Short mmCIF file of C-alpha atoms and ligand atoms in Angstrom, two decimals:
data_model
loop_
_atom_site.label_atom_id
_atom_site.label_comp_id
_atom_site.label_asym_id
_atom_site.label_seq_id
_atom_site.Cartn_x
_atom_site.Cartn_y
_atom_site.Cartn_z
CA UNK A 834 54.95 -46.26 4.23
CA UNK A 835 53.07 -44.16 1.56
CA UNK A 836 52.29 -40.73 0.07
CA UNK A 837 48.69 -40.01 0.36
CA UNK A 838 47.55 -37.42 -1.41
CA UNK A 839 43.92 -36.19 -3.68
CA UNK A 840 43.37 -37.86 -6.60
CA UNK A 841 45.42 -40.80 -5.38
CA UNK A 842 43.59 -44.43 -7.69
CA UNK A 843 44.08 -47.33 -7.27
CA UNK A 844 46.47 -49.17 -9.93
CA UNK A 845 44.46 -52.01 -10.62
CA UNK A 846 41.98 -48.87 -12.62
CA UNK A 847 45.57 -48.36 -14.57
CA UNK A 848 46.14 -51.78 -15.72
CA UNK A 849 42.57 -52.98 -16.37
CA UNK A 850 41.06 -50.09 -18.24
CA UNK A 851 40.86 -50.70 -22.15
CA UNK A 852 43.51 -49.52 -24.78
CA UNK A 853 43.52 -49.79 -28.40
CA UNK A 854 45.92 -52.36 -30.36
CA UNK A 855 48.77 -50.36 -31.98
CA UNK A 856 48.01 -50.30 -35.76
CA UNK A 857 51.44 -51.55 -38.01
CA UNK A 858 53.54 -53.01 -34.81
CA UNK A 859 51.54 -56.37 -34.86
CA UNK A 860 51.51 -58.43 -31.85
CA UNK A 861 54.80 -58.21 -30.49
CA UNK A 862 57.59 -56.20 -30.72
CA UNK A 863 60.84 -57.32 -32.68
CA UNK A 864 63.00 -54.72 -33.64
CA UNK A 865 63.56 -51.15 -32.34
CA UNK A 866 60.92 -48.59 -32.19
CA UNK A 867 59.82 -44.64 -32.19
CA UNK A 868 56.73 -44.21 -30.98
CA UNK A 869 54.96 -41.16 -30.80
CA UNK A 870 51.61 -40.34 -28.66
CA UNK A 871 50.47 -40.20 -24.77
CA UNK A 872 53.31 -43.10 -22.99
CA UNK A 873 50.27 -44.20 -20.80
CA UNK A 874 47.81 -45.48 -23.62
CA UNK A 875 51.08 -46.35 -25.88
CA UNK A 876 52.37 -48.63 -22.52
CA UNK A 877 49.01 -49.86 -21.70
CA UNK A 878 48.49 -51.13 -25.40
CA UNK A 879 51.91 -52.30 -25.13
CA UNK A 880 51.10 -54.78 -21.99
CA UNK A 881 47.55 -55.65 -23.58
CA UNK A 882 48.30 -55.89 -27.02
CA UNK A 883 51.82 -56.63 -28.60
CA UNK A 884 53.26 -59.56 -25.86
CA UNK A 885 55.71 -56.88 -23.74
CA UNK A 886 55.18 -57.95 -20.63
CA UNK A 887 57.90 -58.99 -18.58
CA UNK A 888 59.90 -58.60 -21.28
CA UNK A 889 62.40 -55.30 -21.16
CA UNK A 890 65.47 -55.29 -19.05
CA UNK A 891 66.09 -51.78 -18.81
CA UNK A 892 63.98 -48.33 -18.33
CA UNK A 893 65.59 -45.20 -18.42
CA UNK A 894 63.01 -41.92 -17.53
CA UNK A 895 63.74 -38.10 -17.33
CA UNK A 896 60.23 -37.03 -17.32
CA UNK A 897 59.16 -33.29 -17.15
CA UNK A 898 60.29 -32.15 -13.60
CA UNK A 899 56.94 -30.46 -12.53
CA UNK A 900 58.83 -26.75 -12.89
CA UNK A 901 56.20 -24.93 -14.35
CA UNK A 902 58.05 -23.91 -17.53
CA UNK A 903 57.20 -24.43 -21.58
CA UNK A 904 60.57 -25.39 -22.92
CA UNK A 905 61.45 -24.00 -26.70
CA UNK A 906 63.25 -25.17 -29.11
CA UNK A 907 65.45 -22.59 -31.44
CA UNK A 908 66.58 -20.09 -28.31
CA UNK A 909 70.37 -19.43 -27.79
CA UNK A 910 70.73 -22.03 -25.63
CA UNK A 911 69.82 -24.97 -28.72
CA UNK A 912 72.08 -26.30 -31.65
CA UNK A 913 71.48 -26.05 -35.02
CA UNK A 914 69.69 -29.40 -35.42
CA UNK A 915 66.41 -27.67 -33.18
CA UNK A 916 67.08 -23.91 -34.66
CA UNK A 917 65.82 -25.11 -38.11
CA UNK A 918 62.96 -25.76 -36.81
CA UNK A 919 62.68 -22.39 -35.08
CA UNK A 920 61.62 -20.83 -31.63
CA UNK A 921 58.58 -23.54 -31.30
CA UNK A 922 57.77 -24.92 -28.05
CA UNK A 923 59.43 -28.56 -27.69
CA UNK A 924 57.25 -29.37 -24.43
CA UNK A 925 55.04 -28.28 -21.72
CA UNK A 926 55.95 -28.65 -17.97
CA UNK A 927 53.12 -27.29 -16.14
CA UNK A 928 51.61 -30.03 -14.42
CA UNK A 929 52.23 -29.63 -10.91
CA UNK A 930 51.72 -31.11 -6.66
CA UNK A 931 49.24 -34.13 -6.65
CA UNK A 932 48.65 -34.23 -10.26
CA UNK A 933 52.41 -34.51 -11.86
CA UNK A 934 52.87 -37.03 -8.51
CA UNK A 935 50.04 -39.09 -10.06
CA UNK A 936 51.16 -38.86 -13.76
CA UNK A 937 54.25 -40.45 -12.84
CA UNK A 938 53.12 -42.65 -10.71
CA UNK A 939 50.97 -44.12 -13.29
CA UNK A 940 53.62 -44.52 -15.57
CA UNK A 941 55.51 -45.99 -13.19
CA UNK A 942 53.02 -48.84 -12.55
CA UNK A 943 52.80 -49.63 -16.08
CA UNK A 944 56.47 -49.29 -16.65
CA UNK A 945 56.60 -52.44 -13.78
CA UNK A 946 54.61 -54.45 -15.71
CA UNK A 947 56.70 -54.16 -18.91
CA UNK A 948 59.97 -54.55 -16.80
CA UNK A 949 61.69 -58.30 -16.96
CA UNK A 950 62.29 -60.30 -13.58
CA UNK A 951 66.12 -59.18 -13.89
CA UNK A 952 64.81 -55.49 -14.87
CA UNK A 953 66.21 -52.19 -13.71
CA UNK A 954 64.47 -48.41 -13.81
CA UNK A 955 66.17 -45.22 -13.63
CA UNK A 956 64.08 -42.24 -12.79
CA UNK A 957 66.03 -39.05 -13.46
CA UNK A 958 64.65 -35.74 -11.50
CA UNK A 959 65.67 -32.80 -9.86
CA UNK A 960 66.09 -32.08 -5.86
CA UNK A 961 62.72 -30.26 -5.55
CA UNK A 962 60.22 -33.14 -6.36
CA UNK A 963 62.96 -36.32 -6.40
CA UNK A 964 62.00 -36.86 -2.56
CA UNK A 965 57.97 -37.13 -3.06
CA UNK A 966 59.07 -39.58 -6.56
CA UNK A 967 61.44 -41.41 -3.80
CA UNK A 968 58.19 -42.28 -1.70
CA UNK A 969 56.39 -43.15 -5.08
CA UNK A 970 59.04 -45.51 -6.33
CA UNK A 971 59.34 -47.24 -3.17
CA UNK A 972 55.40 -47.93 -2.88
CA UNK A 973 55.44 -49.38 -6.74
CA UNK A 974 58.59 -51.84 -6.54
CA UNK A 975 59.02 -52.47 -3.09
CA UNK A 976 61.84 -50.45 -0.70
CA UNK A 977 63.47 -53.42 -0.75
CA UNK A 978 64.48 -53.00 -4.75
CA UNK A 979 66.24 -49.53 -4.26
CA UNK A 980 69.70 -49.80 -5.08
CA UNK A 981 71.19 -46.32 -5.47
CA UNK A 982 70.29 -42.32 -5.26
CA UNK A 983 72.91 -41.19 -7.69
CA UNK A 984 73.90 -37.06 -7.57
CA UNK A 985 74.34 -36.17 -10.83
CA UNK A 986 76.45 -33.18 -11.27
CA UNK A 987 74.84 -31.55 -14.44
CA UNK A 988 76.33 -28.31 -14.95
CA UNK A 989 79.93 -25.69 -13.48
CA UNK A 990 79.24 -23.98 -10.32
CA UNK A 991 76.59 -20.97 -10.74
CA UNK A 992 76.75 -17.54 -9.30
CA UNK A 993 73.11 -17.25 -8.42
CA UNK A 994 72.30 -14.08 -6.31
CA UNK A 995 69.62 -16.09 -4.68
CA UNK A 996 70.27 -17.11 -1.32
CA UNK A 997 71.41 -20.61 -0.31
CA UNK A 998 73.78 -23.49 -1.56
CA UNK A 999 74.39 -23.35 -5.48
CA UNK A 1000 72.64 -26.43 -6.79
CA UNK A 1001 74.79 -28.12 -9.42
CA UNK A 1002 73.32 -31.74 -9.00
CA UNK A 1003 70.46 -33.29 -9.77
CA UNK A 1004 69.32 -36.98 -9.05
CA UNK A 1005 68.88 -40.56 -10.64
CA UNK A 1006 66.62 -42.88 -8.82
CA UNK A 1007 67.48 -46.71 -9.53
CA UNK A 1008 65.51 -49.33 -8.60
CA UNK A 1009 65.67 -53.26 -9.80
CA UNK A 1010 62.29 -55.25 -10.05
CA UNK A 1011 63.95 -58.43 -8.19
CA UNK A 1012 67.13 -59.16 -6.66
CA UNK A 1013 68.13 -60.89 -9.26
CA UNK A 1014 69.32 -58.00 -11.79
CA UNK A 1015 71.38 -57.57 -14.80
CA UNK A 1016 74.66 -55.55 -13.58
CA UNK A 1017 77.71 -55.49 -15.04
CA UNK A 1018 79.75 -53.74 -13.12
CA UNK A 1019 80.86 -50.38 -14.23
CA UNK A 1020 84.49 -49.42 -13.45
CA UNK A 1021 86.51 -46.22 -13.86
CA UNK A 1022 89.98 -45.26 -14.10
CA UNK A 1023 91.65 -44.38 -11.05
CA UNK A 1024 93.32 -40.90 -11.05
CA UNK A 1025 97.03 -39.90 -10.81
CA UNK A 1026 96.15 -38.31 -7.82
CA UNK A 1027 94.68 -40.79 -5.85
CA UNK A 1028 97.51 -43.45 -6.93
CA UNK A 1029 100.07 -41.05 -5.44
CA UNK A 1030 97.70 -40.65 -2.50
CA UNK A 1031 97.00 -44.05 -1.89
CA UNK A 1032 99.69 -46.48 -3.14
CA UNK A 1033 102.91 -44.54 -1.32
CA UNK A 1034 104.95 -48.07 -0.45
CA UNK A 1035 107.71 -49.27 -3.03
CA UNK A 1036 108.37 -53.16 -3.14
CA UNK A 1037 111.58 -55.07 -3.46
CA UNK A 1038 110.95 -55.34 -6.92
CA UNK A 1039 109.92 -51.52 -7.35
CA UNK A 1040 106.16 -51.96 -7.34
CA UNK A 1041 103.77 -48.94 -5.75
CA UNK A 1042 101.61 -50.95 -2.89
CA UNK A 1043 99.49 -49.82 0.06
CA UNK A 1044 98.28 -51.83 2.99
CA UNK A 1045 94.97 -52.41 4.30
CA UNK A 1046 93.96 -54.21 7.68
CA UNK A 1047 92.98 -57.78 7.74
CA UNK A 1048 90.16 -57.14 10.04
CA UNK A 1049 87.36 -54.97 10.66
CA UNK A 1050 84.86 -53.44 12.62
CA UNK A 1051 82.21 -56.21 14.65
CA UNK A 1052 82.61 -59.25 16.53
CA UNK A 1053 81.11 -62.17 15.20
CA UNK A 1054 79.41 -64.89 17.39
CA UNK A 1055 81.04 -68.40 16.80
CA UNK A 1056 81.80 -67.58 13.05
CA UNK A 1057 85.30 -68.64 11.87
CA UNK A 1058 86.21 -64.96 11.65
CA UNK A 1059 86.61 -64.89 15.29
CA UNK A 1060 88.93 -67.54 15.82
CA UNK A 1061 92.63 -67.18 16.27
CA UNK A 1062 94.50 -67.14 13.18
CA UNK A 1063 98.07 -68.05 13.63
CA UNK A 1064 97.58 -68.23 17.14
CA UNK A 1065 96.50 -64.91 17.19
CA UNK A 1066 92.98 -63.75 18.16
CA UNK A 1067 90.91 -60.34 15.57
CA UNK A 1068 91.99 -57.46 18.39
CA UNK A 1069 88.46 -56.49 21.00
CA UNK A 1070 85.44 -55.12 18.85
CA UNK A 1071 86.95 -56.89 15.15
CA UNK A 1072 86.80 -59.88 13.24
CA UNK A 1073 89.22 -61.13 10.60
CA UNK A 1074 87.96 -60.07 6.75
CA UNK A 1075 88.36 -63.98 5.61
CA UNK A 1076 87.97 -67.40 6.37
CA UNK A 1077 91.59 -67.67 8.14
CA UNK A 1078 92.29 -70.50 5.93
CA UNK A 1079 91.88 -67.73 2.83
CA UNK A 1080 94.71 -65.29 4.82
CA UNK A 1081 96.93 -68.81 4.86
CA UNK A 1082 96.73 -68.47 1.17
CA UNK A 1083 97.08 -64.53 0.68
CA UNK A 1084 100.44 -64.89 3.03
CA UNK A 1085 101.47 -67.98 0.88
CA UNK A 1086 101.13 -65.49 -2.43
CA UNK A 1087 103.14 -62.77 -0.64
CA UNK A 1088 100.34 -60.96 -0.31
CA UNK A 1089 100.78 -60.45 3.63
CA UNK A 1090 102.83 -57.68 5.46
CA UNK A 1091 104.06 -58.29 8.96
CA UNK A 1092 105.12 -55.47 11.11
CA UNK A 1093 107.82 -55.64 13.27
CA UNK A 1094 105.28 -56.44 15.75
CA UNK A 1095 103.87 -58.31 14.44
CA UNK A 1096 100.82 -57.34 13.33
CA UNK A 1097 99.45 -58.68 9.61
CA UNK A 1098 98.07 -56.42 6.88
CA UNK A 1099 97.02 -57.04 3.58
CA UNK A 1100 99.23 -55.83 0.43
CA UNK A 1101 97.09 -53.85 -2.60
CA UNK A 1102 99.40 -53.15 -5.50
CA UNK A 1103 98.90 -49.96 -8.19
CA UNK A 1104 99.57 -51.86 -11.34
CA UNK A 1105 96.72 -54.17 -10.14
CA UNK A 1106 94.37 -51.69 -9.16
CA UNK A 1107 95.18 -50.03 -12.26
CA UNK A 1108 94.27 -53.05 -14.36
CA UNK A 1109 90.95 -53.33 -12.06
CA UNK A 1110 90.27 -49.62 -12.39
CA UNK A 1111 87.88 -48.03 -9.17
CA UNK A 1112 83.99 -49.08 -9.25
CA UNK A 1113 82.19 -46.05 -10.12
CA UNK A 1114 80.45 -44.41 -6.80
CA UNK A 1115 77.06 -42.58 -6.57
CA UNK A 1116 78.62 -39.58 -7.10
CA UNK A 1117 78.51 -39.09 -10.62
CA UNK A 1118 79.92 -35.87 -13.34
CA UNK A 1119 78.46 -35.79 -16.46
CA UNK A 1120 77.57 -32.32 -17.29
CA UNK A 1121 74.74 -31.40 -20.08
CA UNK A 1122 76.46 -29.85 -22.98
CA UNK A 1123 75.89 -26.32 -22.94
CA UNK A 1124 74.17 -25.72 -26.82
CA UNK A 1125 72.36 -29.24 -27.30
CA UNK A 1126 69.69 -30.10 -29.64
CA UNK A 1127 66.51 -30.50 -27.17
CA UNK A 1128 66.36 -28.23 -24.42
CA UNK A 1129 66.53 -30.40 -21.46
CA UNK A 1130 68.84 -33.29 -23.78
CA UNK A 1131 70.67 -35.57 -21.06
CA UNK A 1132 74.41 -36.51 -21.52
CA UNK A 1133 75.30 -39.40 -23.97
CA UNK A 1134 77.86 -40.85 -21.76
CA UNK A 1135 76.30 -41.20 -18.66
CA UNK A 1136 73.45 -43.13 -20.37
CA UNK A 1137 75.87 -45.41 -22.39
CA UNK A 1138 76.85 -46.11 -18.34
CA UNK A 1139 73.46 -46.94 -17.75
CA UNK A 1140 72.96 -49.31 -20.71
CA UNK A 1141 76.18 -50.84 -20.13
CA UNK A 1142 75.83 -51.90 -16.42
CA UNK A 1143 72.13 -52.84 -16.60
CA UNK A 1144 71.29 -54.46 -20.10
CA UNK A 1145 72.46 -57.39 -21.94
CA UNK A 1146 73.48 -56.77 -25.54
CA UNK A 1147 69.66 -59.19 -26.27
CA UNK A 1148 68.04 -56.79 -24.17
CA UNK A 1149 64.70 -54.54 -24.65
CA UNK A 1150 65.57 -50.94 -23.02
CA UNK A 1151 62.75 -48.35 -23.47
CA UNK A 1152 62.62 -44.89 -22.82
CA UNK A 1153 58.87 -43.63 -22.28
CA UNK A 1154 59.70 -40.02 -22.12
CA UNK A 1155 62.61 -40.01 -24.72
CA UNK A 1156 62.89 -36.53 -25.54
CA UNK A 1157 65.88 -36.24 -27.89
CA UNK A 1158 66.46 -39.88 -28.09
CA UNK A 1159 69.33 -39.94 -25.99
CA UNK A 1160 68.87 -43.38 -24.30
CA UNK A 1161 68.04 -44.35 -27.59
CA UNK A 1162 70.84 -43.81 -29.20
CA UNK A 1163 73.27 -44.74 -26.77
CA UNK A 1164 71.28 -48.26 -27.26
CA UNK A 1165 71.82 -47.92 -31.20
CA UNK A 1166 75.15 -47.79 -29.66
CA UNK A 1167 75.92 -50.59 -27.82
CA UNK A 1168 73.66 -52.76 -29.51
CA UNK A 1169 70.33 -53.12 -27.59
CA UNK A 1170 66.97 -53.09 -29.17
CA UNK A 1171 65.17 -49.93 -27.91
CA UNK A 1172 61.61 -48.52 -27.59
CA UNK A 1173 61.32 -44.45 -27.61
CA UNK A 1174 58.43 -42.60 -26.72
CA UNK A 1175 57.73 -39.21 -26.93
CA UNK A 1176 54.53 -36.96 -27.68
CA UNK A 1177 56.07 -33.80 -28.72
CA UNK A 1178 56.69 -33.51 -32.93
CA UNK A 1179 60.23 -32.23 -32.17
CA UNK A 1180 61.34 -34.15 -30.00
CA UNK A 1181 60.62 -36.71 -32.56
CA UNK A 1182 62.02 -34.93 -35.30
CA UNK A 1183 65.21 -34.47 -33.40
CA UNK A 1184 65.40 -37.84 -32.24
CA UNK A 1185 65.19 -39.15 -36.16
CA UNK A 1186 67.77 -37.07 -36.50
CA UNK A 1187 69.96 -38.35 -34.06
CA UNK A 1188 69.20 -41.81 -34.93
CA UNK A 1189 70.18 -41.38 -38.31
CA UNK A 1190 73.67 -40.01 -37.18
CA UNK A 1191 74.19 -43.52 -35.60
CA UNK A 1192 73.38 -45.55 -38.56
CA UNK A 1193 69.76 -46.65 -37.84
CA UNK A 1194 68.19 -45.77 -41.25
CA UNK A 1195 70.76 -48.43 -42.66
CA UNK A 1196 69.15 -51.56 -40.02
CA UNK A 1197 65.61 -50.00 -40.22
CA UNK A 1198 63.30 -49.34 -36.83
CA UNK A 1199 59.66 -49.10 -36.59
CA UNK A 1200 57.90 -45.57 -35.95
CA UNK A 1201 54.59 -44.93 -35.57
CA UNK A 1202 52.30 -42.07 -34.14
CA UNK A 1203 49.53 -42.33 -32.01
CA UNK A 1204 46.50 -39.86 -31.51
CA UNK A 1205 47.37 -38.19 -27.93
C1 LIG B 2314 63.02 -33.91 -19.96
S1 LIG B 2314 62.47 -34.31 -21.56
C2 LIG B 2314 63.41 -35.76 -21.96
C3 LIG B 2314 64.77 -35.43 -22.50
C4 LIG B 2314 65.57 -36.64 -22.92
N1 LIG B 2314 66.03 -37.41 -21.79
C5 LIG B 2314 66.75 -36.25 -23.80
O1 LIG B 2314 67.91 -36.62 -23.49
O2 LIG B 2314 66.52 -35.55 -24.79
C6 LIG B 2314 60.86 -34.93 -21.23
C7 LIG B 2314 60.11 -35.37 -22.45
O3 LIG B 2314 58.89 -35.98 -22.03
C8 LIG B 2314 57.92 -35.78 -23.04
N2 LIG B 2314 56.58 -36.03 -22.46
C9 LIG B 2314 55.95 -35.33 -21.50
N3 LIG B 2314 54.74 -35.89 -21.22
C10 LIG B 2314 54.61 -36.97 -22.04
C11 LIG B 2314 53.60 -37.95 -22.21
N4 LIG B 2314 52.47 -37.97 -21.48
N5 LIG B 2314 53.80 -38.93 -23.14
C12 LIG B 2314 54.94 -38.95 -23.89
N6 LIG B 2314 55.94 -38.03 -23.75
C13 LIG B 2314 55.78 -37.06 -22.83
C14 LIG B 2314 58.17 -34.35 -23.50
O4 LIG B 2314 57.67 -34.12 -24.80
C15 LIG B 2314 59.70 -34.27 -23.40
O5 LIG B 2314 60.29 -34.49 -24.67
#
């Protein structure tokens, strides 16, 4: 399947036209970096020029959103940090239908190229263009590498007058380049609520459990989950969720109920689960503060969630539109070597800023600024 639309090139004409080498950053890239100038020529010299092929493990985007807005710095809605530098415009977003489709689309072709074999990308945009981007992401690395459309709840509930659904959520596209991806797996505490829910059994020895069936939904054809496991067959329509000779051993550890009838199911206890904590679903809440330093600044925790599950503390993570310098700093962080981008003089200036509150003045980056 794919978009076709005016204006539409191919991407060989993105990776073969000519850039300039990056003067100061030599011929590959060793320690973090703040670039500032257009992403495509910076990423293009990037490929050709300084050795970063194939080599980052983890992209993080929230590009302009194609809303036909100039966003300001020094308003009521911005921190001190961005009202010192008063009431200027931090960036245009006016670039809209077939062309902003195409902008991205171009960065997301050279963003591919930089990405590692065990790379991931997250694209973060908003419900009115994230379904055209959708159809964009899955022509550039394949359907088969899309892992996740997470909702992001990003602000409370509003009291629009318009009419319609109040739209608290926007959305995170995440794709892999491979199969084989970096992912450690994020987990979350589970609530009060949901252990009082869920785990309403008390054991012998006082212990909050729940039970789960042994089987589940679909027959399988001649698979050892369809034979009879203590003499007894999966009921019509199920199989057994193990190798029976892995439910000997959970009923050996205790870890088997019977009924009175009978009938086997599996014990979960609390203070395990509670060890294990919940896997994080694609549902996520991490709202935006409400007075940040760059107008459309992301929240720092859900991108140290990002950089946790999909880099490795060696890794390269880059950021081509990096605004404030969020990814960047959660990086700083957790240890990663990073490469911002960003055109716009304050988002620069605010990202130095933020840098500096992590410490990075004491290790030393590179920056650098490019004619746009
Ligand atoms: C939505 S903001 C990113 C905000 C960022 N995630 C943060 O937490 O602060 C988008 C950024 O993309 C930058 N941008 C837009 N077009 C660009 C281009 N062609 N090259 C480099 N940066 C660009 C803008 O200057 C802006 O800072």
């Amino acid at each position: 399947m794919k978009l076709n639309y005016h204006g539409k090139i191919h991407e060989d004409r993105y990776l073969t036209s000519d850039s300039e080498s990056l003067p100061g950053l030599g011929s590959c890239i060793d320690s973090s970096v703040l670039l500032q100038g257009d992403n495509a020529c910076i990423m293009r010299s990037l490929l050709q020029h300084h050795e970063l092929a194939g080599r980052v493990d983890l992209v993080y985007i929230d590009p302009p959103f194609a809303t036909n807005t100039v966003f300001r710095i020094g308003d009521e809605r911005t921190s001190t940090i961005s009202s010192q530098l008063s009431d200027k415009i931090a960036y245009h977003d006016v670039m809209q239908g077939s062309e902003f489709l195409e902008f991205i689309r171009e960065r997301l072709i050279l963003l591919r190229e930089l990405m590692s074999a065990q790379g991931s990308i997250y694209l973060h945009i908003d419900y009115k263009i994230g379904h055209y981007i959708k159809i964009i992401m899955d022509e550039v690395f394949g359907i088969q590498n899309f892992r996740n459309d997470i909702a992001r709840i990003k602000c409370n509930p509003k009291n629009f007058s318009r009419k319609g659904f109040g739209n608290i959520k926007d959305l995170i596209l995440f794709y892999t380049k491979t199969n084989n991806f970096i992912w450690h797996e994020p987990r979350v505490p589970i609530s009060e609520s949901d252990l009082s829910k869920l785990y309403s059994k008390i054991s012998k020895d006082g212990r909050k459990y729940t039970t789960v069936p042994v089987h589940a939904p679909g027959e399988t054809i001649n698979g050892v989950t369809s034979k009879p496991w203590r003499g007894v067959f999966p009921p019509k329509g199920r199989h057994w969720r193990c190798d029976p000779i892995e439910l000997d051993k959970l009923d050996a550890a205790g870890l088997i109920e019977w009924s009175k009838k009978g009938n086997p199911r599996r014990i979960n206890y609390a203070d395990d689960a509670i060890a294990r904590g919940k896997k994080l679903q694609d549902i996520w809440d991490f709202k935006d503060m409400a007075y940040p330093d760059y107008p459309t600044q992301k929240n720092l925790g859900m991108l140290e969630t990002i950089v946790h599950a999909s880099s490795n503390e060696n890794s390269i993570v880059l950021d081509c539109f990096c605004g404030s310098g969020t990814l960047l700093v959660a990086s700083e962080k957790l240890g990663r070597r990073w490469i911002g981008i960003d055109s716009s003089d304050h988002a620069i200036d605010v990202a130095k800023k933020r840098l500096d509150g992590v410490g990075i003045f004491s290790k030393g980056y590179v920056e650098a600024k490019y004619p746009v």
